[in-house]
CSV table of C-alpha atoms in Angstrom, one decimal:
chain,number,residue,atom,x,y,z
A,1,UNK,CA,40.2,15.0,14.8
A,2,UNK,CA,37.3,17.3,15.6
A,3,UNK,CA,35.2,16.5,18.7
A,4,UNK,CA,31.8,15.0,18.0
A,5,UNK,CA,28.7,17.2,18.7
A,6,UNK,CA,26.3,16.2,21.5
A,7,UNK,CA,23.8,15.1,19.0
A,8,UNK,CA,26.4,12.8,17.3
A,9,UNK,CA,27.3,11.4,20.7
A,10,UNK,CA,23.7,10.7,21.5
A,11,UNK,CA,23.1,9.1,18.1
A,12,UNK,CA,26.1,6.9,18.6
A,13,UNK,CA,24.9,5.8,22.1
A,14,UNK,CA,21.4,5.1,20.8
A,15,UNK,CA,22.9,3.0,18.0
A,16,UNK,CA,25.0,1.0,20.4
A,17,UNK,CA,22.0,0.4,22.7
A,18,UNK,CA,19.7,-0.7,19.9
A,19,UNK,CA,22.4,-2.9,18.4
A,20,UNK,CA,22.9,-4.6,21.8
A,21,UNK,CA,19.2,-5.1,22.3
A,22,UNK,CA,18.4,-6.4,18.8
A,23,UNK,CA,20.9,-9.1,17.7
A,24,UNK,CA,21.0,-9.8,14.0
A,25,UNK,CA,18.9,-12.9,13.1
A,26,UNK,CA,20.2,-14.0,9.7
A,27,UNK,CA,21.2,-12.8,6.2
A,28,UNK,CA,17.5,-12.3,5.6
A,29,UNK,CA,17.2,-9.9,8.5
A,30,UNK,CA,15.1,-6.7,8.3
A,31,UNK,CA,14.6,-3.9,10.7
A,32,UNK,CA,10.9,-3.2,11.4
A,33,UNK,CA,9.8,0.2,12.5
A,34,UNK,CA,6.6,0.6,14.4
A,35,UNK,CA,4.5,3.8,14.8
A,36,UNK,CA,2.0,4.7,17.5
A,37,UNK,CA,-0.7,7.3,18.0
A,38,UNK,CA,0.4,7.8,21.6
A,39,UNK,CA,2.8,10.4,23.0
A,40,UNK,CA,4.9,10.7,26.2
A,41,UNK,CA,8.4,9.7,27.2
A,42,UNK,CA,7.8,5.9,26.7
A,43,UNK,CA,6.2,6.2,23.3
A,44,UNK,CA,7.4,6.9,19.8
A,45,UNK,CA,8.9,5.0,17.0
A,46,UNK,CA,10.0,1.5,18.0
A,47,UNK,CA,12.3,-1.0,16.3
A,48,UNK,CA,12.4,-4.7,16.0
A,49,UNK,CA,13.8,-7.4,13.7
A,50,UNK,CA,12.1,-9.8,11.2
A,51,UNK,CA,13.7,-12.8,9.6
A,52,UNK,CA,12.2,-13.4,6.2
A,53,UNK,CA,13.6,-16.9,5.9
A,54,UNK,CA,11.9,-18.2,9.1
A,55,UNK,CA,9.1,-15.7,9.8
A,56,UNK,CA,10.5,-14.9,13.2
A,57,UNK,CA,9.6,-11.4,14.5
A,58,UNK,CA,11.3,-9.9,17.6
A,59,UNK,CA,9.7,-7.7,20.3
A,60,UNK,CA,10.4,-4.0,19.4
A,61,UNK,CA,12.2,-1.5,21.6
A,62,UNK,CA,11.9,2.3,21.6
A,63,UNK,CA,14.1,3.8,19.0
A,64,UNK,CA,13.0,7.5,19.1
A,65,UNK,CA,10.6,9.2,21.5
A,66,UNK,CA,8.0,11.2,19.5
A,67,UNK,CA,4.6,12.7,20.1
A,68,UNK,CA,2.1,10.6,18.1
A,69,UNK,CA,4.2,9.2,15.2
A,70,UNK,CA,1.1,7.6,13.7
A,71,UNK,CA,2.4,7.3,10.1
A,72,UNK,CA,5.8,7.5,8.5
A,73,UNK,CA,7.6,6.5,5.4
A,74,UNK,CA,11.2,5.7,4.4
A,75,UNK,CA,13.1,7.2,1.5
A,76,UNK,CA,13.8,4.8,-1.4
A,77,UNK,CA,17.4,4.4,-0.4
A,78,UNK,CA,16.5,3.8,3.2
A,79,UNK,CA,18.7,6.6,4.5
A,80,UNK,CA,15.9,8.8,5.8
A,81,UNK,CA,12.6,8.4,7.6
A,82,UNK,CA,9.8,11.0,7.5
A,83,UNK,CA,7.1,10.9,10.2
A,84,UNK,CA,3.9,12.7,11.1
A,85,UNK,CA,3.7,14.0,14.7
A,86,UNK,CA,-0.1,13.8,15.1
A,87,UNK,CA,-0.1,15.1,18.6
A,88,UNK,CA,1.8,18.3,17.9
A,89,UNK,CA,0.8,19.2,14.3
A,90,UNK,CA,4.4,18.6,13.1
A,91,UNK,CA,6.3,16.5,10.6
A,92,UNK,CA,9.8,15.3,11.2
A,93,UNK,CA,12.9,14.0,9.2
A,94,UNK,CA,15.3,11.4,10.6
A,95,UNK,CA,18.6,10.0,9.4
A,96,UNK,CA,18.7,6.2,9.6
A,97,UNK,CA,21.8,4.2,10.6
A,98,UNK,CA,21.6,1.3,8.2
A,99,UNK,CA,23.8,-0.9,10.4
A,100,UNK,CA,21.9,-0.5,13.7
A,101,UNK,CA,18.5,1.0,12.7
A,102,UNK,CA,19.1,3.9,15.0
A,103,UNK,CA,17.3,7.2,14.2
A,104,UNK,CA,18.8,10.7,14.4
A,105,UNK,CA,16.4,13.6,14.3
A,106,UNK,CA,17.3,16.1,11.6
A,107,UNK,CA,14.5,18.6,11.8
A,108,UNK,CA,10.8,19.2,12.6
A,109,UNK,CA,8.5,21.6,10.7
A,110,UNK,CA,4.8,22.6,11.1
A,111,UNK,CA,2.6,20.2,9.1
A,112,UNK,CA,0.7,23.0,7.3
A,113,UNK,CA,-2.5,22.1,9.2
A,114,UNK,CA,-3.8,20.2,12.2
A,115,UNK,CA,-3.6,16.5,13.0
A,116,UNK,CA,-1.2,15.1,10.3
A,117,UNK,CA,-2.1,11.5,9.8
A,118,UNK,CA,-0.4,10.4,6.5
A,119,UNK,CA,2.8,11.2,4.7
A,120,UNK,CA,4.2,10.0,1.5
A,121,UNK,CA,7.0,10.8,-0.9
A,122,UNK,CA,6.7,11.4,-4.7
A,123,UNK,CA,8.6,9.0,-6.9
A,124,UNK,CA,11.6,11.3,-7.3
A,125,UNK,CA,12.0,11.5,-3.5
A,126,UNK,CA,12.2,15.3,-3.7
A,127,UNK,CA,8.8,16.1,-2.1
A,128,UNK,CA,6.8,15.0,0.9
A,129,UNK,CA,3.0,15.1,0.8
A,130,UNK,CA,1.1,15.4,4.1
A,131,UNK,CA,-2.6,14.9,4.9
A,132,UNK,CA,-3.9,16.9,7.9
A,133,UNK,CA,-6.9,15.1,9.3
A,134,UNK,CA,-8.2,17.6,11.8
A,135,UNK,CA,-8.0,20.7,9.5
A,136,UNK,CA,-8.9,18.8,6.4
A,137,UNK,CA,-6.0,20.1,4.4
A,138,UNK,CA,-3.0,18.9,2.3
A,139,UNK,CA,0.5,20.2,2.2
A,140,UNK,CA,3.6,19.6,0.1
A,141,UNK,CA,7.2,20.1,1.4
A,142,UNK,CA,10.5,20.1,-0.5
A,143,UNK,CA,13.1,17.6,0.7
A,144,UNK,CA,16.6,19.1,0.8
A,145,UNK,CA,19.7,17.2,-0.5
A,146,UNK,CA,20.7,16.5,3.2
A,147,UNK,CA,17.4,14.8,3.8
A,148,UNK,CA,15.9,17.6,5.9
A,149,UNK,CA,12.4,18.9,5.3
A,150,UNK,CA,12.5,22.2,3.5
A,151,UNK,CA,10.0,24.9,2.5
A,152,UNK,CA,6.3,24.2,1.9
A,153,UNK,CA,5.7,24.3,-1.9
A,154,UNK,CA,2.0,23.5,-2.1
A,155,UNK,CA,-1.2,23.4,-0.1
A,156,UNK,CA,-4.9,23.2,-0.3
A,157,UNK,CA,-7.8,23.5,2.2
A,158,UNK,CA,-10.7,21.2,1.7
A,159,UNK,CA,-14.3,22.2,2.5
A,160,UNK,CA,-17.7,20.5,2.9
A,161,UNK,CA,-19.1,17.8,5.1
A,162,UNK,CA,-21.0,14.4,4.8
A,163,UNK,CA,-24.1,12.8,6.1
A,164,UNK,CA,-22.5,11.2,9.1
A,165,UNK,CA,-22.9,13.9,11.8
A,166,UNK,CA,-20.4,12.2,14.2
A,167,UNK,CA,-17.6,11.6,11.7
A,168,UNK,CA,-18.3,14.1,8.9
A,169,UNK,CA,-18.8,17.4,10.6
A,170,UNK,CA,-16.2,18.9,8.3
A,171,UNK,CA,-13.3,18.0,6.0
A,172,UNK,CA,-10.8,15.3,7.2
A,173,UNK,CA,-8.0,14.6,4.8
A,174,UNK,CA,-6.7,11.1,5.4
A,175,UNK,CA,-4.3,9.9,2.7
A,176,UNK,CA,-2.2,11.6,0.1
A,177,UNK,CA,-0.2,9.9,-2.7
A,178,UNK,CA,1.0,10.7,-6.2
A,179,UNK,CA,0.0,8.7,-9.3
A,180,UNK,CA,2.7,6.3,-10.6
A,181,UNK,CA,3.7,8.9,-13.3
A,182,UNK,CA,4.2,11.7,-10.8
A,183,UNK,CA,1.9,14.0,-12.7
A,184,UNK,CA,-1.0,14.1,-10.1
A,185,UNK,CA,-1.5,14.1,-6.4
A,186,UNK,CA,-4.6,12.4,-4.9
A,187,UNK,CA,-6.0,12.9,-1.4
A,188,UNK,CA,-8.9,11.2,0.3
A,189,UNK,CA,-11.2,13.2,2.5
A,190,UNK,CA,-13.1,11.1,5.0
A,191,UNK,CA,-15.2,14.1,6.0
A,192,UNK,CA,-16.8,14.9,2.7
A,193,UNK,CA,-16.6,11.6,0.7
A,194,UNK,CA,-14.2,13.0,-1.9
A,195,UNK,CA,-11.0,12.0,-3.5
A,196,UNK,CA,-9.3,15.2,-4.5
A,197,UNK,CA,-7.1,15.3,-7.6
A,198,UNK,CA,-4.4,17.8,-8.2
A,199,UNK,CA,-2.0,18.5,-11.1
A,200,UNK,CA,1.5,18.2,-9.7
A,201,UNK,CA,4.6,20.0,-10.8
A,202,UNK,CA,7.4,17.6,-9.9
A,203,UNK,CA,10.0,20.4,-10.5
A,204,UNK,CA,8.5,23.1,-8.1
A,205,UNK,CA,6.3,20.9,-5.9
A,206,UNK,CA,3.2,23.1,-6.7
A,207,UNK,CA,-0.3,21.5,-6.7
A,208,UNK,CA,-3.2,22.8,-8.7
A,209,UNK,CA,-6.8,21.5,-8.6
A,210,UNK,CA,-7.5,19.3,-11.6
A,211,UNK,CA,-10.6,19.5,-13.8
A,212,UNK,CA,-12.6,17.8,-12.5
A,213,UNK,CA,-11.2,18.5,-9.0
A,214,UNK,CA,-12.4,15.4,-7.3
A,215,UNK,CA,-14.1,12.0,-7.5
A,216,UNK,CA,-16.6,10.7,-4.9
A,217,UNK,CA,-17.5,7.6,-3.1
A,218,UNK,CA,-21.0,6.8,-1.8
A,219,UNK,CA,-22.3,9.3,0.8
A,220,UNK,CA,-21.3,8.5,4.3
A,221,UNK,CA,-18.7,5.8,3.3
A,222,UNK,CA,-15.7,8.0,4.3
A,223,UNK,CA,-12.7,7.3,2.0
A,224,UNK,CA,-9.6,6.4,3.9
A,225,UNK,CA,-6.6,5.0,2.1
A,226,UNK,CA,-5.6,4.6,-1.6
A,227,UNK,CA,-3.5,2.3,-3.6
A,228,UNK,CA,-2.8,2.0,-7.4
A,229,UNK,CA,-2.7,-1.4,-9.2
A,230,UNK,CA,0.8,-2.4,-10.2
A,231,UNK,CA,0.0,-1.4,-13.9
A,232,UNK,CA,-1.2,2.0,-12.8
A,233,UNK,CA,-4.6,1.7,-14.5
A,234,UNK,CA,-6.9,1.2,-11.5
A,235,UNK,CA,-7.1,3.0,-8.2
A,236,UNK,CA,-8.5,1.3,-5.1
A,237,UNK,CA,-10.0,3.2,-2.2
A,238,UNK,CA,-10.9,1.6,1.2
A,239,UNK,CA,-13.7,3.4,2.9
A,240,UNK,CA,-13.6,3.6,6.7
A,241,UNK,CA,-17.3,3.8,7.6
A,242,UNK,CA,-18.6,2.0,4.5
A,243,UNK,CA,-16.5,-1.1,5.0
A,244,UNK,CA,-15.9,-1.3,1.3
A,245,UNK,CA,-13.3,-1.1,-1.4
A,246,UNK,CA,-14.2,1.1,-4.3
A,247,UNK,CA,-12.3,0.5,-7.6
A,248,UNK,CA,-11.8,3.3,-10.1
A,249,UNK,CA,-10.5,3.3,-13.7
A,250,UNK,CA,-7.7,5.8,-13.8
A,251,UNK,CA,-7.0,8.0,-16.8
A,252,UNK,CA,-3.4,9.0,-16.3
A,253,UNK,CA,-3.4,11.5,-19.1
A,254,UNK,CA,-6.4,13.5,-17.9
A,255,UNK,CA,-6.2,12.7,-14.2
A,256,UNK,CA,-9.8,11.4,-13.9
A,257,UNK,CA,-11.4,8.6,-12.0
A,258,UNK,CA,-14.4,6.5,-13.0
A,259,UNK,CA,-15.8,4.1,-10.4
A,260,UNK,CA,-16.7,0.6,-11.6
A,261,UNK,CA,-17.0,-1.5,-8.4
A,262,UNK,CA,-17.9,-1.2,-4.7
A,263,UNK,CA,-17.3,-4.4,-2.8
A,264,UNK,CA,-17.8,-5.1,0.9
A,265,UNK,CA,-14.9,-6.2,3.1
A,266,UNK,CA,-17.3,-7.7,5.6
A,267,UNK,CA,-19.4,-10.9,5.8
A,268,UNK,CA,-23.1,-10.4,4.8
A,269,UNK,CA,-24.2,-11.3,8.4
A,270,UNK,CA,-21.8,-9.0,10.2
A,271,UNK,CA,-23.8,-6.1,11.8
A,272,UNK,CA,-21.6,-4.9,14.6
A,273,UNK,CA,-19.5,-1.7,14.7
A,274,UNK,CA,-16.6,-1.6,12.3
A,275,UNK,CA,-14.1,0.8,10.7
A,276,UNK,CA,-12.0,-0.3,7.8
A,277,UNK,CA,-8.3,0.7,7.8
A,278,UNK,CA,-5.5,-0.4,5.5
A,279,UNK,CA,-5.2,-1.7,1.9
A,280,UNK,CA,-2.3,-3.4,0.2
A,281,UNK,CA,-1.5,-5.4,-3.0
A,282,UNK,CA,0.4,-8.7,-3.0
A,283,UNK,CA,3.8,-8.3,-4.7
A,284,UNK,CA,2.7,-10.4,-7.7
A,285,UNK,CA,-0.3,-8.0,-8.2
A,286,UNK,CA,-2.8,-10.9,-8.1
A,287,UNK,CA,-4.4,-10.2,-4.7
A,288,UNK,CA,-5.7,-7.2,-2.8
A,289,UNK,CA,-5.9,-7.1,1.0
A,290,UNK,CA,-8.1,-4.9,3.2
A,291,UNK,CA,-8.3,-4.7,7.0
A,292,UNK,CA,-11.5,-4.3,9.1
A,293,UNK,CA,-11.3,-2.9,12.6
A,294,UNK,CA,-14.3,-4.3,14.7
A,295,UNK,CA,-14.7,-7.4,12.5
A,296,UNK,CA,-10.9,-7.7,13.2
A,297,UNK,CA,-10.1,-9.5,10.0
A,298,UNK,CA,-8.3,-9.0,6.7
A,299,UNK,CA,-10.3,-9.5,3.5
A,300,UNK,CA,-8.4,-11.2,0.7
A,301,UNK,CA,-9.6,-10.4,-2.9
A,302,UNK,CA,-8.5,-11.9,-6.2
A,303,UNK,CA,-7.9,-9.2,-8.8
A,304,UNK,CA,-9.1,-9.8,-12.4
A,305,UNK,CA,-6.0,-9.4,-14.6
A,306,UNK,CA,-8.0,-7.7,-17.4
A,307,UNK,CA,-10.6,-5.5,-15.6
A,308,UNK,CA,-9.1,-5.1,-12.1
A,309,UNK,CA,-12.4,-6.2,-10.6
A,310,UNK,CA,-12.2,-7.9,-7.1
A,311,UNK,CA,-13.7,-11.2,-5.9
A,312,UNK,CA,-13.4,-12.4,-2.3
A,313,UNK,CA,-11.2,-15.4,-1.6
A,314,UNK,CA,-10.7,-15.3,2.1
A,315,UNK,CA,-12.0,-13.6,5.3
A,316,UNK,CA,-8.9,-14.1,7.5
A,317,UNK,CA,-9.0,-13.4,11.2
A,318,UNK,CA,-6.4,-10.7,12.0
A,319,UNK,CA,-5.0,-12.4,15.1
A,320,UNK,CA,-5.7,-9.5,17.4
A,321,UNK,CA,-7.9,-6.5,18.2
A,322,UNK,CA,-8.1,-3.5,15.8
A,323,UNK,CA,-5.8,-4.3,12.8
A,324,UNK,CA,-5.2,-0.7,11.9
A,325,UNK,CA,-2.1,-1.4,9.8
A,326,UNK,CA,-0.5,-4.4,8.0
A,327,UNK,CA,1.8,-4.8,5.1
A,328,UNK,CA,3.9,-7.4,3.2
A,329,UNK,CA,7.5,-7.8,4.1
A,330,UNK,CA,10.1,-7.1,1.3
A,331,UNK,CA,10.3,-10.8,0.4
A,332,UNK,CA,6.6,-10.9,-0.3
A,333,UNK,CA,6.2,-14.2,1.6
A,334,UNK,CA,4.8,-12.7,4.8
A,335,UNK,CA,2.3,-10.2,6.2
A,336,UNK,CA,2.9,-8.5,9.5
A,337,UNK,CA,-0.3,-7.1,11.1
A,338,UNK,CA,-0.3,-4.6,14.0
A,339,UNK,CA,-3.2,-4.6,16.5
A,340,UNK,CA,-3.7,-1.2,18.0
A,341,UNK,CA,-6.0,-2.2,20.9
A,342,UNK,CA,-4.5,-5.6,21.9
A,343,UNK,CA,-0.9,-4.1,21.7
A,344,UNK,CA,0.4,-7.0,19.6
A,345,UNK,CA,1.8,-7.8,16.2
A,346,UNK,CA,1.5,-11.1,14.4
A,347,UNK,CA,3.1,-12.7,11.3
A,348,UNK,CA,1.1,-14.5,8.6
A,349,UNK,CA,2.5,-16.7,5.8
A,350,UNK,CA,0.9,-16.0,2.4
A,351,UNK,CA,0.3,-18.5,-0.4
A,352,UNK,CA,1.4,-16.8,-3.5
A,353,UNK,CA,-0.9,-19.0,-5.7
A,354,UNK,CA,-4.1,-18.6,-3.7
A,355,UNK,CA,-3.4,-15.3,-1.8
A,356,UNK,CA,-4.6,-16.9,1.4
A,357,UNK,CA,-3.1,-16.1,4.8
A,358,UNK,CA,-2.2,-18.4,7.6
A,359,UNK,CA,-1.1,-17.2,11.1
A,360,UNK,CA,2.6,-18.1,11.8
A,361,UNK,CA,3.3,-18.4,15.5
A,362,UNK,CA,2.0,-16.4,18.4
A,363,UNK,CA,1.6,-12.6,18.5
A,364,UNK,CA,4.4,-10.5,20.0
A,365,UNK,CA,4.0,-7.6,22.4
A,366,UNK,CA,4.1,-4.2,20.6
A,367,UNK,CA,2.7,-0.9,22.0
A,368,UNK,CA,-0.3,0.3,19.9
A,369,UNK,CA,1.3,-0.5,16.5
A,370,UNK,CA,-0.4,1.4,13.7
A,371,UNK,CA,2.4,1.8,11.1
A,372,UNK,CA,5.1,-0.6,9.9
A,373,UNK,CA,8.1,-0.1,7.7
A,374,UNK,CA,10.9,-2.5,6.7
A,375,UNK,CA,14.6,-1.8,6.1
A,376,UNK,CA,17.3,-4.4,5.2
A,377,UNK,CA,20.0,-4.7,7.8
A,378,UNK,CA,23.4,-3.8,6.4
């Protein structure tokens, strides 16, 4: 039998350590990975457990040291994790041990810009898209059969600025996704109030500016994150400085957007500083959720089944300070919200009929959590 490499030995030791620290809760047990914007030897991607039967969330432990893993995503089969390294202008690929949750670093490549803050995979899982905030650019990378990040296949440099002199001094790409059909790539730019639209070649990974090349939000609102409706006909954009969700009709044949609603995530009497952050659909597609940092709440909107228009049904306290990221667990019964500035995470039960959230138990300690991903324990 060949001797294991040093990397394999370390991976095995890490898996044993994590498995010992994180006992399995139940058959409905999920690993929960947490990201952070911080760097240093005690920061990186952390790992906890969540029981979707009981709503019990365990305190996470460090799974992989990394420099600013502020956003990451899992492959559809759960075998690989792809992360931005915001502090070092890199993106990384990890192999995931499905039994223990341990992460093995496969490779690290330059992000194609500066300050990578968002990464997503196309529906085929063959390409990774990266938004570089500081440089205001987008890049596409091939994913190799072994899960490693390969050659850069596409890129674009944004230009322009917006009216907010403090936040919009130049382009700041913030989120990049494909449309459901994998024909187009869309990228928000907080710095110039645009949503860029690219034709996407799912064979080569090349991106080409569409005609028209972008849609816009209101000046100074700062588009942050995007999500398509489950039927793929409406695109929703949460604006960071505007504190709104803008809804667009999406023409999937032409790759065009037409705005039809701009609705606030904040109470009419709220006048303090705020930055909106994340946006998610309920699994049944009936409700849209949007987090507000400053107001420290999650707005719950009912979605009109015919038009896609939004109407507010709840302004739910987020249970902590600065709810930069939240998401539904795979069962669809719970929301976990991470609080960047109170260093906590909290669980909410969700009423599938009304969409309303109710805090479930006390927050747990988690170091600056700003990204969450779930993986069933094997």
